[in-house]
Amino acid sequence: MNNKPLQDDEFDIEALIYKLFLLFKKGIRWILTPFLLMFKQPKRLIIIISILFIGAITIRYTVKPVYKSYFTLKPTNLGDLYFIGMLDDLVSLIEDDDIEGISDLLRIDNSLSEKLIKLDFATEKINHFYKYSDSINSLSIFIYTSDRGNFDTLQRAIHSYLEQSPYYSKSRNIRMENINEMERRLNRDMAGIDSLKRILTTNAGPRSAGGFVYGEPINPMNVFEKAILLYKEQLLLNYQKKYTSSFELVKNCVSTKKRYWPRLSILLPAALALALCVNLILNISAIIKTSKP
């Protein structure tokens, strides 16, 4: 009496496993059906692939090549983002094929502007983990051109476009005025320190007997420590005088022989994928036609 329910349970489990197997089999068949249809009619598939491959090779050797490179600038004021609007204006002119506008903005010839295909830029923030931070560490500008020999000229033109703008020219002039004023102050301080050092040197010898010395004598160590501090400030000031630009060039464009577009490494896989899709659509259409009464 106790064995019959157990056998029923075993029968139910086996039936459930069998149904799951059939469901799994249908799922696999449903997944593999499109792939099987892609490779149905292999002769037609080979013809489609051949035609698209010929088209890809034709595009590779007939379409005007596009080369890509980039250069990197470091803004002096890391919290300043006004240059983004200037670059957006330049990007819009290039997208609109406004050759004269590009030439006027970058101060280059129209023939060179025609070869500028695309422009893009990206900023690298100082704090990568805080998305609301406005301080940036560097600016990378990507140039797409049909002549890889023009990267240096375009780089200088874009750099000058940013650097010589009224806003950044004014900022640079203010920095130079502050540096010059600081330099004049340091020169006066150094002259005073030199006078004190000469006095200390003169009085370093033994004094004649008699007489009184009023006031606290000058400590030579304080004078020399002050001289060292002023010398360090002068070194820092000389460093700042060499880097007065609003955008310091960190990395130059590299003129590469490799095309950005068109490339067979992209065209041939794309042609193969398109051929499979076309063959799939044709096979599905044939199945639908034959299934109609």
PDB file of C-alpha atoms in Angstrom:
ATOM      1  CA  MET A   1       0.000   0.000   0.000  1.00  0.00           C
ATOM      2  CA  ASN A   2       2.948   2.354   0.602  1.00  0.00           C
ATOM      3  CA  ASN A   3       4.754   1.640  -2.722  1.00  0.00           C
ATOM      4  CA  LYS A   4       1.983   2.814  -5.096  1.00  0.00           C
ATOM      5  CA  PRO A   5       2.083   6.544  -4.212  1.00  0.00           C
ATOM      6  CA  LEU A   6       5.873   6.487  -4.538  1.00  0.00           C
ATOM      7  CA  GLN A   7       5.652   5.060  -8.049  1.00  0.00           C
ATOM      8  CA  ASP A   8       3.120   7.728  -8.994  1.00  0.00           C
ATOM      9  CA  ASP A   9       5.504  10.395  -7.754  1.00  0.00           C
ATOM     10  CA  GLU A  10       8.347   8.937  -9.790  1.00  0.00           C
ATOM     11  CA  PHE A  11       6.144   8.868 -12.869  1.00  0.00           C
ATOM     12  CA  ASP A  12       5.173  12.515 -12.403  1.00  0.00           C
ATOM     13  CA  ILE A  13       8.828  13.627 -12.045  1.00  0.00           C
ATOM     14  CA  GLU A  14       9.850  11.768 -15.187  1.00  0.00           C
ATOM     15  CA  ALA A  15       7.011  13.382 -17.111  1.00  0.00           C
ATOM     16  CA  LEU A  16       7.999  16.797 -15.849  1.00  0.00           C
ATOM     17  CA  ILE A  17      11.633  16.246 -16.850  1.00  0.00           C
ATOM     18  CA  TYR A  18      10.536  15.101 -20.298  1.00  0.00           C
ATOM     19  CA  LYS A  19       8.351  18.183 -20.760  1.00  0.00           C
ATOM     20  CA  LEU A  20      11.225  20.431 -19.694  1.00  0.00           C
ATOM     21  CA  PHE A  21      13.482  18.665 -22.187  1.00  0.00           C
ATOM     22  CA  LEU A  22      10.964  19.251 -25.002  1.00  0.00           C
ATOM     23  CA  LEU A  23      10.667  22.906 -23.979  1.00  0.00           C
ATOM     24  CA  PHE A  24      14.452  23.284 -23.942  1.00  0.00           C
ATOM     25  CA  LYS A  25      14.674  21.627 -27.340  1.00  0.00           C
ATOM     26  CA  LYS A  26      12.081  24.010 -28.775  1.00  0.00           C
ATOM     27  CA  GLY A  27      13.940  26.959 -27.292  1.00  0.00           C
ATOM     28  CA  ILE A  28      17.231  25.855 -28.850  1.00  0.00           C
ATOM     29  CA  ARG A  29      15.490  25.309 -32.183  1.00  0.00           C
ATOM     30  CA  TRP A  30      13.876  28.754 -31.932  1.00  0.00           C
ATOM     31  CA  ILE A  31      17.275  30.322 -31.255  1.00  0.00           C
ATOM     32  CA  LEU A  32      19.104  28.415 -33.994  1.00  0.00           C
ATOM     33  CA  THR A  33      16.419  28.847 -36.672  1.00  0.00           C
ATOM     34  CA  PRO A  34      17.539  32.357 -37.750  1.00  0.00           C
ATOM     35  CA  PHE A  35      21.157  31.202 -38.004  1.00  0.00           C
ATOM     36  CA  LEU A  36      20.134  28.156 -40.024  1.00  0.00           C
ATOM     37  CA  LEU A  37      18.075  30.358 -42.328  1.00  0.00           C
ATOM     38  CA  MET A  38      21.071  32.674 -42.812  1.00  0.00           C
ATOM     39  CA  PHE A  39      23.109  29.858 -44.328  1.00  0.00           C
ATOM     40  CA  LYS A  40      20.270  28.363 -46.331  1.00  0.00           C
ATOM     41  CA  GLN A  41      20.752  28.705 -50.079  1.00  0.00           C
ATOM     42  CA  PRO A  42      24.597  28.788 -49.813  1.00  0.00           C
ATOM     43  CA  LYS A  43      25.138  29.590 -53.494  1.00  0.00           C
ATOM     44  CA  ARG A  44      23.017  32.710 -53.245  1.00  0.00           C
ATOM     45  CA  LEU A  45      24.807  33.648 -50.005  1.00  0.00           C
ATOM     46  CA  ILE A  46      28.203  33.334 -51.683  1.00  0.00           C
ATOM     47  CA  ILE A  47      27.033  35.563 -54.544  1.00  0.00           C
ATOM     48  CA  ILE A  48      25.728  38.225 -52.138  1.00  0.00           C
ATOM     49  CA  ILE A  49      28.958  38.141 -50.085  1.00  0.00           C
ATOM     50  CA  SER A  50      31.070  38.468 -53.237  1.00  0.00           C
ATOM     51  CA  ILE A  51      29.069  41.469 -54.454  1.00  0.00           C
ATOM     52  CA  LEU A  52      29.268  43.232 -51.096  1.00  0.00           C
ATOM     53  CA  PHE A  53      32.986  42.448 -50.733  1.00  0.00           C
ATOM     54  CA  ILE A  54      33.625  43.984 -54.145  1.00  0.00           C
ATOM     55  CA  GLY A  55      31.631  47.023 -53.049  1.00  0.00           C
ATOM     56  CA  ALA A  56      33.660  47.297 -49.822  1.00  0.00           C
ATOM     57  CA  ILE A  57      36.960  47.090 -51.706  1.00  0.00           C
ATOM     58  CA  THR A  58      35.710  49.681 -54.195  1.00  0.00           C
ATOM     59  CA  ILE A  59      34.804  52.049 -51.362  1.00  0.00           C
ATOM     60  CA  ARG A  60      38.227  51.513 -49.771  1.00  0.00           C
ATOM     61  CA  TYR A  61      40.139  52.582 -52.871  1.00  0.00           C
ATOM     62  CA  THR A  62      37.816  55.248 -54.292  1.00  0.00           C
ATOM     63  CA  VAL A  63      36.421  57.192 -51.327  1.00  0.00           C
ATOM     64  CA  LYS A  64      38.492  60.150 -50.093  1.00  0.00           C
ATOM     65  CA  PRO A  65      40.562  58.985 -47.096  1.00  0.00           C
ATOM     66  CA  VAL A  66      40.112  60.459 -43.637  1.00  0.00           C
ATOM     67  CA  TYR A  67      42.987  60.566 -41.137  1.00  0.00           C
ATOM     68  CA  LYS A  68      42.647  61.122 -37.412  1.00  0.00           C
ATOM     69  CA  SER A  69      44.997  62.518 -34.796  1.00  0.00           C
ATOM     70  CA  TYR A  70      44.754  64.551 -31.616  1.00  0.00           C
ATOM     71  CA  PHE A  71      46.696  66.959 -29.454  1.00  0.00           C
ATOM     72  CA  THR A  72      46.352  67.758 -25.759  1.00  0.00           C
ATOM     73  CA  LEU A  73      46.279  71.138 -24.025  1.00  0.00           C
ATOM     74  CA  LYS A  74      46.441  71.940 -20.330  1.00  0.00           C
ATOM     75  CA  PRO A  75      44.501  75.074 -19.313  1.00  0.00           C
ATOM     76  CA  THR A  76      46.275  77.420 -16.911  1.00  0.00           C
ATOM     77  CA  ASN A  77      43.025  78.035 -15.059  1.00  0.00           C
ATOM     78  CA  LEU A  78      41.734  74.526 -14.349  1.00  0.00           C
ATOM     79  CA  GLY A  79      38.297  75.806 -13.377  1.00  0.00           C
ATOM     80  CA  ASP A  80      37.783  77.788 -16.605  1.00  0.00           C
ATOM     81  CA  LEU A  81      35.423  76.188 -19.162  1.00  0.00           C
ATOM     82  CA  TYR A  82      34.768  79.152 -21.488  1.00  0.00           C
ATOM     83  CA  PHE A  83      36.798  77.505 -24.254  1.00  0.00           C
ATOM     84  CA  ILE A  84      34.072  74.854 -24.671  1.00  0.00           C
ATOM     85  CA  GLY A  85      31.748  77.403 -26.278  1.00  0.00           C
ATOM     86  CA  MET A  86      34.524  78.478 -28.655  1.00  0.00           C
ATOM     87  CA  LEU A  87      35.180  74.892 -29.709  1.00  0.00           C
ATOM     88  CA  ASP A  88      31.445  74.249 -30.129  1.00  0.00           C
ATOM     89  CA  ASP A  89      31.293  77.161 -32.588  1.00  0.00           C
ATOM     90  CA  LEU A  90      34.142  75.663 -34.574  1.00  0.00           C
ATOM     91  CA  VAL A  91      32.546  72.209 -34.582  1.00  0.00           C
ATOM     92  CA  SER A  92      29.255  73.679 -35.856  1.00  0.00           C
ATOM     93  CA  LEU A  93      31.004  75.485 -38.714  1.00  0.00           C
ATOM     94  CA  ILE A  94      32.717  72.265 -39.784  1.00  0.00           C
ATOM     95  CA  GLU A  95      29.455  70.291 -39.639  1.00  0.00           C
ATOM     96  CA  ASP A  96      27.762  72.995 -41.765  1.00  0.00           C
ATOM     97  CA  ASP A  97      30.637  72.953 -44.313  1.00  0.00           C
ATOM     98  CA  ASP A  98      31.082  76.696 -43.831  1.00  0.00           C
ATOM     99  CA  ILE A  99      34.530  76.907 -45.425  1.00  0.00           C
ATOM    100  CA  GLU A 100      34.804  80.687 -45.246  1.00  0.00           C
ATOM    101  CA  GLY A 101      33.673  80.738 -41.618  1.00  0.00           C
ATOM    102  CA  ILE A 102      36.293  78.135 -40.695  1.00  0.00           C
ATOM    103  CA  SER A 103      38.997  80.073 -42.538  1.00  0.00           C
ATOM    104  CA  ASP A 104      38.098  83.339 -40.802  1.00  0.00           C
ATOM    105  CA  LEU A 105      37.946  81.739 -37.377  1.00  0.00           C
ATOM    106  CA  LEU A 106      41.208  79.785 -37.668  1.00  0.00           C
ATOM    107  CA  ARG A 107      42.935  82.270 -40.016  1.00  0.00           C
ATOM    108  CA  ILE A 108      43.831  79.601 -42.561  1.00  0.00           C
ATOM    109  CA  ASP A 109      43.364  79.218 -46.329  1.00  0.00           C
ATOM    110  CA  ASN A 110      40.099  77.937 -47.782  1.00  0.00           C
ATOM    111  CA  SER A 111      41.955  75.014 -49.362  1.00  0.00           C
ATOM    112  CA  LEU A 112      43.054  73.876 -45.913  1.00  0.00           C
ATOM    113  CA  SER A 113      39.584  74.411 -44.440  1.00  0.00           C
ATOM    114  CA  GLU A 114      38.098  72.123 -47.110  1.00  0.00           C
ATOM    115  CA  LYS A 115      40.359  69.304 -45.915  1.00  0.00           C
ATOM    116  CA  LEU A 116      39.142  69.607 -42.327  1.00  0.00           C
ATOM    117  CA  ILE A 117      36.472  66.895 -42.213  1.00  0.00           C
ATOM    118  CA  LYS A 118      35.523  66.825 -38.545  1.00  0.00           C
ATOM    119  CA  LEU A 119      36.556  68.138 -35.139  1.00  0.00           C
ATOM    120  CA  ASP A 120      35.867  66.698 -31.719  1.00  0.00           C
ATOM    121  CA  PHE A 121      37.152  67.349 -28.220  1.00  0.00           C
ATOM    122  CA  ALA A 122      37.077  65.807 -24.760  1.00  0.00           C
ATOM    123  CA  THR A 123      37.994  67.086 -21.307  1.00  0.00           C
ATOM    124  CA  GLU A 124      39.575  65.053 -18.533  1.00  0.00           C
ATOM    125  CA  LYS A 125      38.428  66.025 -15.060  1.00  0.00           C
ATOM    126  CA  ILE A 126      40.771  66.167 -12.110  1.00  0.00           C
ATOM    127  CA  ASN A 127      38.336  64.207  -9.942  1.00  0.00           C
ATOM    128  CA  HIS A 128      37.041  61.226 -11.937  1.00  0.00           C
ATOM    129  CA  PHE A 129      34.771  60.054  -9.139  1.00  0.00           C
ATOM    130  CA  TYR A 130      32.917  63.332  -8.565  1.00  0.00           C
ATOM    131  CA  LYS A 131      30.790  64.007 -11.639  1.00  0.00           C
ATOM    132  CA  TYR A 132      29.815  67.535 -10.567  1.00  0.00           C
ATOM    133  CA  SER A 133      33.429  68.757 -10.490  1.00  0.00           C
ATOM    134  CA  ASP A 134      34.155  71.560 -12.972  1.00  0.00           C
ATOM    135  CA  SER A 135      37.936  71.514 -12.645  1.00  0.00           C
ATOM    136  CA  ILE A 136      39.625  69.793 -15.576  1.00  0.00           C
ATOM    137  CA  ASN A 137      43.121  68.480 -15.943  1.00  0.00           C
ATOM    138  CA  SER A 138      43.512  68.486 -19.730  1.00  0.00           C
ATOM    139  CA  LEU A 139      41.742  69.099 -23.031  1.00  0.00           C
ATOM    140  CA  SER A 140      42.159  66.699 -25.980  1.00  0.00           C
ATOM    141  CA  ILE A 141      41.179  67.946 -29.450  1.00  0.00           C
ATOM    142  CA  PHE A 142      40.638  65.335 -32.194  1.00  0.00           C
ATOM    143  CA  ILE A 143      41.240  66.373 -35.801  1.00  0.00           C
ATOM    144  CA  TYR A 144      39.830  64.499 -38.814  1.00  0.00           C
ATOM    145  CA  THR A 145      41.334  65.589 -42.131  1.00  0.00           C
ATOM    146  CA  SER A 146      41.731  64.273 -45.664  1.00  0.00           C
ATOM    147  CA  ASP A 147      45.434  65.217 -45.736  1.00  0.00           C
ATOM    148  CA  ARG A 148      47.613  63.817 -42.969  1.00  0.00           C
ATOM    149  CA  GLY A 149      50.281  66.409 -43.759  1.00  0.00           C
ATOM    150  CA  ASN A 150      48.097  69.192 -42.334  1.00  0.00           C
ATOM    151  CA  PHE A 151      47.926  68.067 -38.699  1.00  0.00           C
ATOM    152  CA  ASP A 152      50.672  70.432 -37.519  1.00  0.00           C
ATOM    153  CA  THR A 153      49.166  73.435 -39.308  1.00  0.00           C
ATOM    154  CA  LEU A 154      45.651  72.729 -38.031  1.00  0.00           C
ATOM    155  CA  GLN A 155      46.959  72.140 -34.513  1.00  0.00           C
ATOM    156  CA  ARG A 156      48.720  75.514 -34.458  1.00  0.00           C
ATOM    157  CA  ALA A 157      45.656  77.231 -35.919  1.00  0.00           C
ATOM    158  CA  ILE A 158      43.259  75.771 -33.314  1.00  0.00           C
ATOM    159  CA  HIS A 159      45.699  76.455 -30.474  1.00  0.00           C
ATOM    160  CA  SER A 160      46.122  80.047 -31.645  1.00  0.00           C
ATOM    161  CA  TYR A 161      42.338  80.416 -32.032  1.00  0.00           C
ATOM    162  CA  LEU A 162      41.922  79.664 -28.335  1.00  0.00           C
ATOM    163  CA  GLU A 163      45.026  81.459 -27.114  1.00  0.00           C
ATOM    164  CA  GLN A 164      44.549  84.695 -29.068  1.00  0.00           C
ATOM    165  CA  SER A 165      40.870  85.163 -28.302  1.00  0.00           C
ATOM    166  CA  PRO A 166      40.036  88.479 -26.547  1.00  0.00           C
ATOM    167  CA  TYR A 167      39.125  86.813 -23.256  1.00  0.00           C
ATOM    168  CA  TYR A 168      42.250  84.674 -22.958  1.00  0.00           C
ATOM    169  CA  SER A 169      44.515  87.426 -24.306  1.00  0.00           C
ATOM    170  CA  LYS A 170      43.272  89.707 -21.534  1.00  0.00           C
ATOM    171  CA  SER A 171      43.840  86.988 -18.931  1.00  0.00           C
ATOM    172  CA  ARG A 172      47.375  86.454 -20.200  1.00  0.00           C
ATOM    173  CA  ASN A 173      48.150  90.197 -20.066  1.00  0.00           C
ATOM    174  CA  ILE A 174      46.898  90.389 -16.478  1.00  0.00           C
ATOM    175  CA  ARG A 175      49.131  87.468 -15.509  1.00  0.00           C
ATOM    176  CA  MET A 176      52.115  89.150 -17.156  1.00  0.00           C
ATOM    177  CA  GLU A 177      51.442  92.416 -15.301  1.00  0.00           C
ATOM    178  CA  ASN A 178      51.278  90.560 -11.982  1.00  0.00           C
ATOM    179  CA  ILE A 179      54.501  88.704 -12.736  1.00  0.00           C
ATOM    180  CA  ASN A 180      56.302  91.915 -13.718  1.00  0.00           C
ATOM    181  CA  GLU A 181      55.124  93.679 -10.570  1.00  0.00           C
ATOM    182  CA  MET A 182      56.268  90.751  -8.436  1.00  0.00           C
ATOM    183  CA  GLU A 183      59.614  90.769 -10.224  1.00  0.00           C
ATOM    184  CA  ARG A 184      60.142  94.470  -9.475  1.00  0.00           C
ATOM    185  CA  ARG A 185      59.337  93.906  -5.804  1.00  0.00           C
ATOM    186  CA  LEU A 186      61.726  90.971  -5.587  1.00  0.00           C
ATOM    187  CA  ASN A 187      64.495  93.007  -7.230  1.00  0.00           C
ATOM    188  CA  ARG A 188      64.028  95.737  -4.608  1.00  0.00           C
ATOM    189  CA  ASP A 189      64.084  93.197  -1.801  1.00  0.00           C
ATOM    190  CA  MET A 190      67.155  91.510  -3.202  1.00  0.00           C
ATOM    191  CA  ALA A 191      68.908  94.866  -3.467  1.00  0.00           C
ATOM    192  CA  GLY A 192      68.137  95.527   0.208  1.00  0.00           C
ATOM    193  CA  ILE A 193      69.408  92.087   1.197  1.00  0.00           C
ATOM    194  CA  ASP A 194      72.612  92.653  -0.779  1.00  0.00           C
ATOM    195  CA  SER A 195      73.148  95.953   1.062  1.00  0.00           C
ATOM    196  CA  LEU A 196      72.723  94.215   4.416  1.00  0.00           C
ATOM    197  CA  LYS A 197      75.155  91.501   3.377  1.00  0.00           C
ATOM    198  CA  ARG A 198      77.763  94.132   2.439  1.00  0.00           C
ATOM    199  CA  ILE A 199      77.299  95.885   5.768  1.00  0.00           C
ATOM    200  CA  LEU A 200      77.706  92.603   7.629  1.00  0.00           C
ATOM    201  CA  THR A 201      80.799  91.804   5.643  1.00  0.00           C
ATOM    202  CA  THR A 202      82.292  95.223   6.392  1.00  0.00           C
ATOM    203  CA  ASN A 203      81.605  94.930  10.111  1.00  0.00           C
ATOM    204  CA  ALA A 204      82.770  91.344  10.334  1.00  0.00           C
ATOM    205  CA  GLY A 205      86.325  92.439  11.327  1.00  0.00           C
ATOM    206  CA  PRO A 206      87.447  93.339  14.878  1.00  0.00           C
ATOM    207  CA  ARG A 207      86.308  96.750  16.117  1.00  0.00           C
ATOM    208  CA  SER A 208      88.544  99.331  17.783  1.00  0.00           C
ATOM    209  CA  ALA A 209      88.328  99.615  21.551  1.00  0.00           C
ATOM    210  CA  GLY A 210      85.979 102.142  23.082  1.00  0.00           C
ATOM    211  CA  GLY A 211      82.632 103.487  22.012  1.00  0.00           C
ATOM    212  CA  PHE A 212      79.179 102.076  22.439  1.00  0.00           C
ATOM    213  CA  VAL A 213      77.024  99.948  20.113  1.00  0.00           C
ATOM    214  CA  TYR A 214      73.325 100.780  20.410  1.00  0.00           C
ATOM    215  CA  GLY A 215      70.491  98.433  19.404  1.00  0.00           C
ATOM    216  CA  GLU A 216      70.454  94.698  18.841  1.00  0.00           C
ATOM    217  CA  PRO A 217      73.059  93.514  16.318  1.00  0.00           C
ATOM    218  CA  ILE A 218      71.826  92.007  13.020  1.00  0.00           C
ATOM    219  CA  ASN A 219      71.805  88.235  12.986  1.00  0.00           C
ATOM    220  CA  PRO A 220      73.665  87.114   9.822  1.00  0.00           C
ATOM    221  CA  MET A 221      71.723  83.841   9.680  1.00  0.00           C
ATOM    222  CA  ASN A 222      68.393  85.681   9.352  1.00  0.00           C
ATOM    223  CA  VAL A 223      69.762  87.732   6.487  1.00  0.00           C
ATOM    224  CA  PHE A 224      71.044  84.715   4.575  1.00  0.00           C
ATOM    225  CA  GLU A 225      67.822  82.751   5.209  1.00  0.00           C
ATOM    226  CA  LYS A 226      65.826  85.675   3.805  1.00  0.00           C
ATOM    227  CA  ALA A 227      68.138  85.795   0.802  1.00  0.00           C
ATOM    228  CA  ILE A 228      67.536  82.088   0.149  1.00  0.00           C
ATOM    229  CA  LEU A 229      63.747  82.563   0.360  1.00  0.00           C
ATOM    230  CA  LEU A 230      63.895  85.464  -2.092  1.00  0.00           C
ATOM    231  CA  TYR A 231      66.055  83.412  -4.429  1.00  0.00           C
ATOM    232  CA  LYS A 232      63.466  80.601  -4.387  1.00  0.00           C
ATOM    233  CA  GLU A 233      60.739  83.129  -5.194  1.00  0.00           C
ATOM    234  CA  GLN A 234      62.821  84.383  -8.108  1.00  0.00           C
ATOM    235  CA  LEU A 235      63.184  80.839  -9.448  1.00  0.00           C
ATOM    236  CA  LEU A 236      59.412  80.322  -9.194  1.00  0.00           C
ATOM    237  CA  LEU A 237      58.812  83.638 -10.916  1.00  0.00           C
ATOM    238  CA  ASN A 238      61.189  82.732 -13.760  1.00  0.00           C
ATOM    239  CA  TYR A 239      59.277  79.477 -14.169  1.00  0.00           C
ATOM    240  CA  GLN A 240      55.959  81.345 -14.352  1.00  0.00           C
ATOM    241  CA  LYS A 241      57.367  83.740 -16.946  1.00  0.00           C
ATOM    242  CA  LYS A 242      58.063  80.787 -19.243  1.00  0.00           C
ATOM    243  CA  TYR A 243      54.490  79.492 -18.917  1.00  0.00           C
ATOM    244  CA  THR A 244      52.235  82.482 -19.375  1.00  0.00           C
ATOM    245  CA  SER A 245      49.975  80.933 -22.017  1.00  0.00           C
ATOM    246  CA  SER A 246      46.357  80.185 -21.221  1.00  0.00           C
ATOM    247  CA  PHE A 247      46.756  76.740 -22.821  1.00  0.00           C
ATOM    248  CA  GLU A 248      50.020  74.849 -22.550  1.00  0.00           C
ATOM    249  CA  LEU A 249      50.656  72.239 -25.241  1.00  0.00           C
ATOM    250  CA  VAL A 250      51.155  68.840 -23.602  1.00  0.00           C
ATOM    251  CA  LYS A 251      51.016  66.495 -26.605  1.00  0.00           C
ATOM    252  CA  ASN A 252      51.440  67.169 -30.328  1.00  0.00           C
ATOM    253  CA  CYS A 253      49.488  65.591 -33.157  1.00  0.00           C
ATOM    254  CA  VAL A 254      51.077  62.475 -34.628  1.00  0.00           C
ATOM    255  CA  SER A 255      50.828  62.159 -38.398  1.00  0.00           C
ATOM    256  CA  THR A 256      49.844  58.532 -38.937  1.00  0.00           C
ATOM    257  CA  LYS A 257      49.744  56.714 -42.275  1.00  0.00           C
ATOM    258  CA  LYS A 258      46.855  54.533 -41.124  1.00  0.00           C
ATOM    259  CA  ARG A 259      43.488  55.667 -42.398  1.00  0.00           C
ATOM    260  CA  TYR A 260      40.681  56.293 -39.987  1.00  0.00           C
ATOM    261  CA  TRP A 261      38.181  55.788 -42.841  1.00  0.00           C
ATOM    262  CA  PRO A 262      37.593  53.863 -45.040  1.00  0.00           C
ATOM    263  CA  ARG A 263      39.258  50.704 -43.674  1.00  0.00           C
ATOM    264  CA  LEU A 264      38.876  47.121 -44.889  1.00  0.00           C
ATOM    265  CA  SER A 265      39.017  45.911 -41.285  1.00  0.00           C
ATOM    266  CA  ILE A 266      35.628  47.602 -40.807  1.00  0.00           C
ATOM    267  CA  LEU A 267      34.134  47.347 -44.299  1.00  0.00           C
ATOM    268  CA  LEU A 268      34.630  43.605 -44.821  1.00  0.00           C
ATOM    269  CA  PRO A 269      33.028  42.474 -41.516  1.00  0.00           C
ATOM    270  CA  ALA A 270      30.190  44.922 -42.141  1.00  0.00           C
ATOM    271  CA  ALA A 271      29.714  43.531 -45.661  1.00  0.00           C
ATOM    272  CA  LEU A 272      29.647  39.962 -44.303  1.00  0.00           C
ATOM    273  CA  ALA A 273      27.053  40.865 -41.648  1.00  0.00           C
ATOM    274  CA  LEU A 274      24.929  42.654 -44.244  1.00  0.00           C
ATOM    275  CA  ALA A 275      25.121  39.677 -46.612  1.00  0.00           C
ATOM    276  CA  LEU A 276      23.906  37.309 -43.893  1.00  0.00           C
ATOM    277  CA  CYS A 277      21.019  39.644 -43.039  1.00  0.00           C
ATOM    278  CA  VAL A 278      19.999  39.982 -46.699  1.00  0.00           C
ATOM    279  CA  ASN A 279      20.098  36.222 -47.201  1.00  0.00           C
ATOM    280  CA  LEU A 280      18.033  35.728 -44.030  1.00  0.00           C
ATOM    281  CA  ILE A 281      15.382  38.182 -45.233  1.00  0.00           C
ATOM    282  CA  LEU A 282      15.214  36.520 -48.650  1.00  0.00           C
ATOM    283  CA  ASN A 283      14.849  33.056 -47.109  1.00  0.00           C
ATOM    284  CA  ILE A 284      12.109  34.223 -44.714  1.00  0.00           C
ATOM    285  CA  SER A 285      10.268  35.871 -47.622  1.00  0.00           C
ATOM    286  CA  ALA A 286      10.477  32.630 -49.612  1.00  0.00           C
ATOM    287  CA  ILE A 287       9.085  30.628 -46.674  1.00  0.00           C
ATOM    288  CA  ILE A 288       6.203  33.069 -46.259  1.00  0.00           C
ATOM    289  CA  LYS A 289       5.352  32.882 -49.963  1.00  0.00           C
ATOM    290  CA  THR A 290       5.357  29.093 -50.031  1.00  0.00           C
ATOM    291  CA  SER A 291       3.228  28.878 -46.878  1.00  0.00           C
ATOM    292  CA  LYS A 292       0.449  31.007 -48.364  1.00  0.00           C
ATOM    293  CA  PRO A 293      -2.484  28.980 -49.806  1.00  0.00           C
TER     294      PRO A 293
END
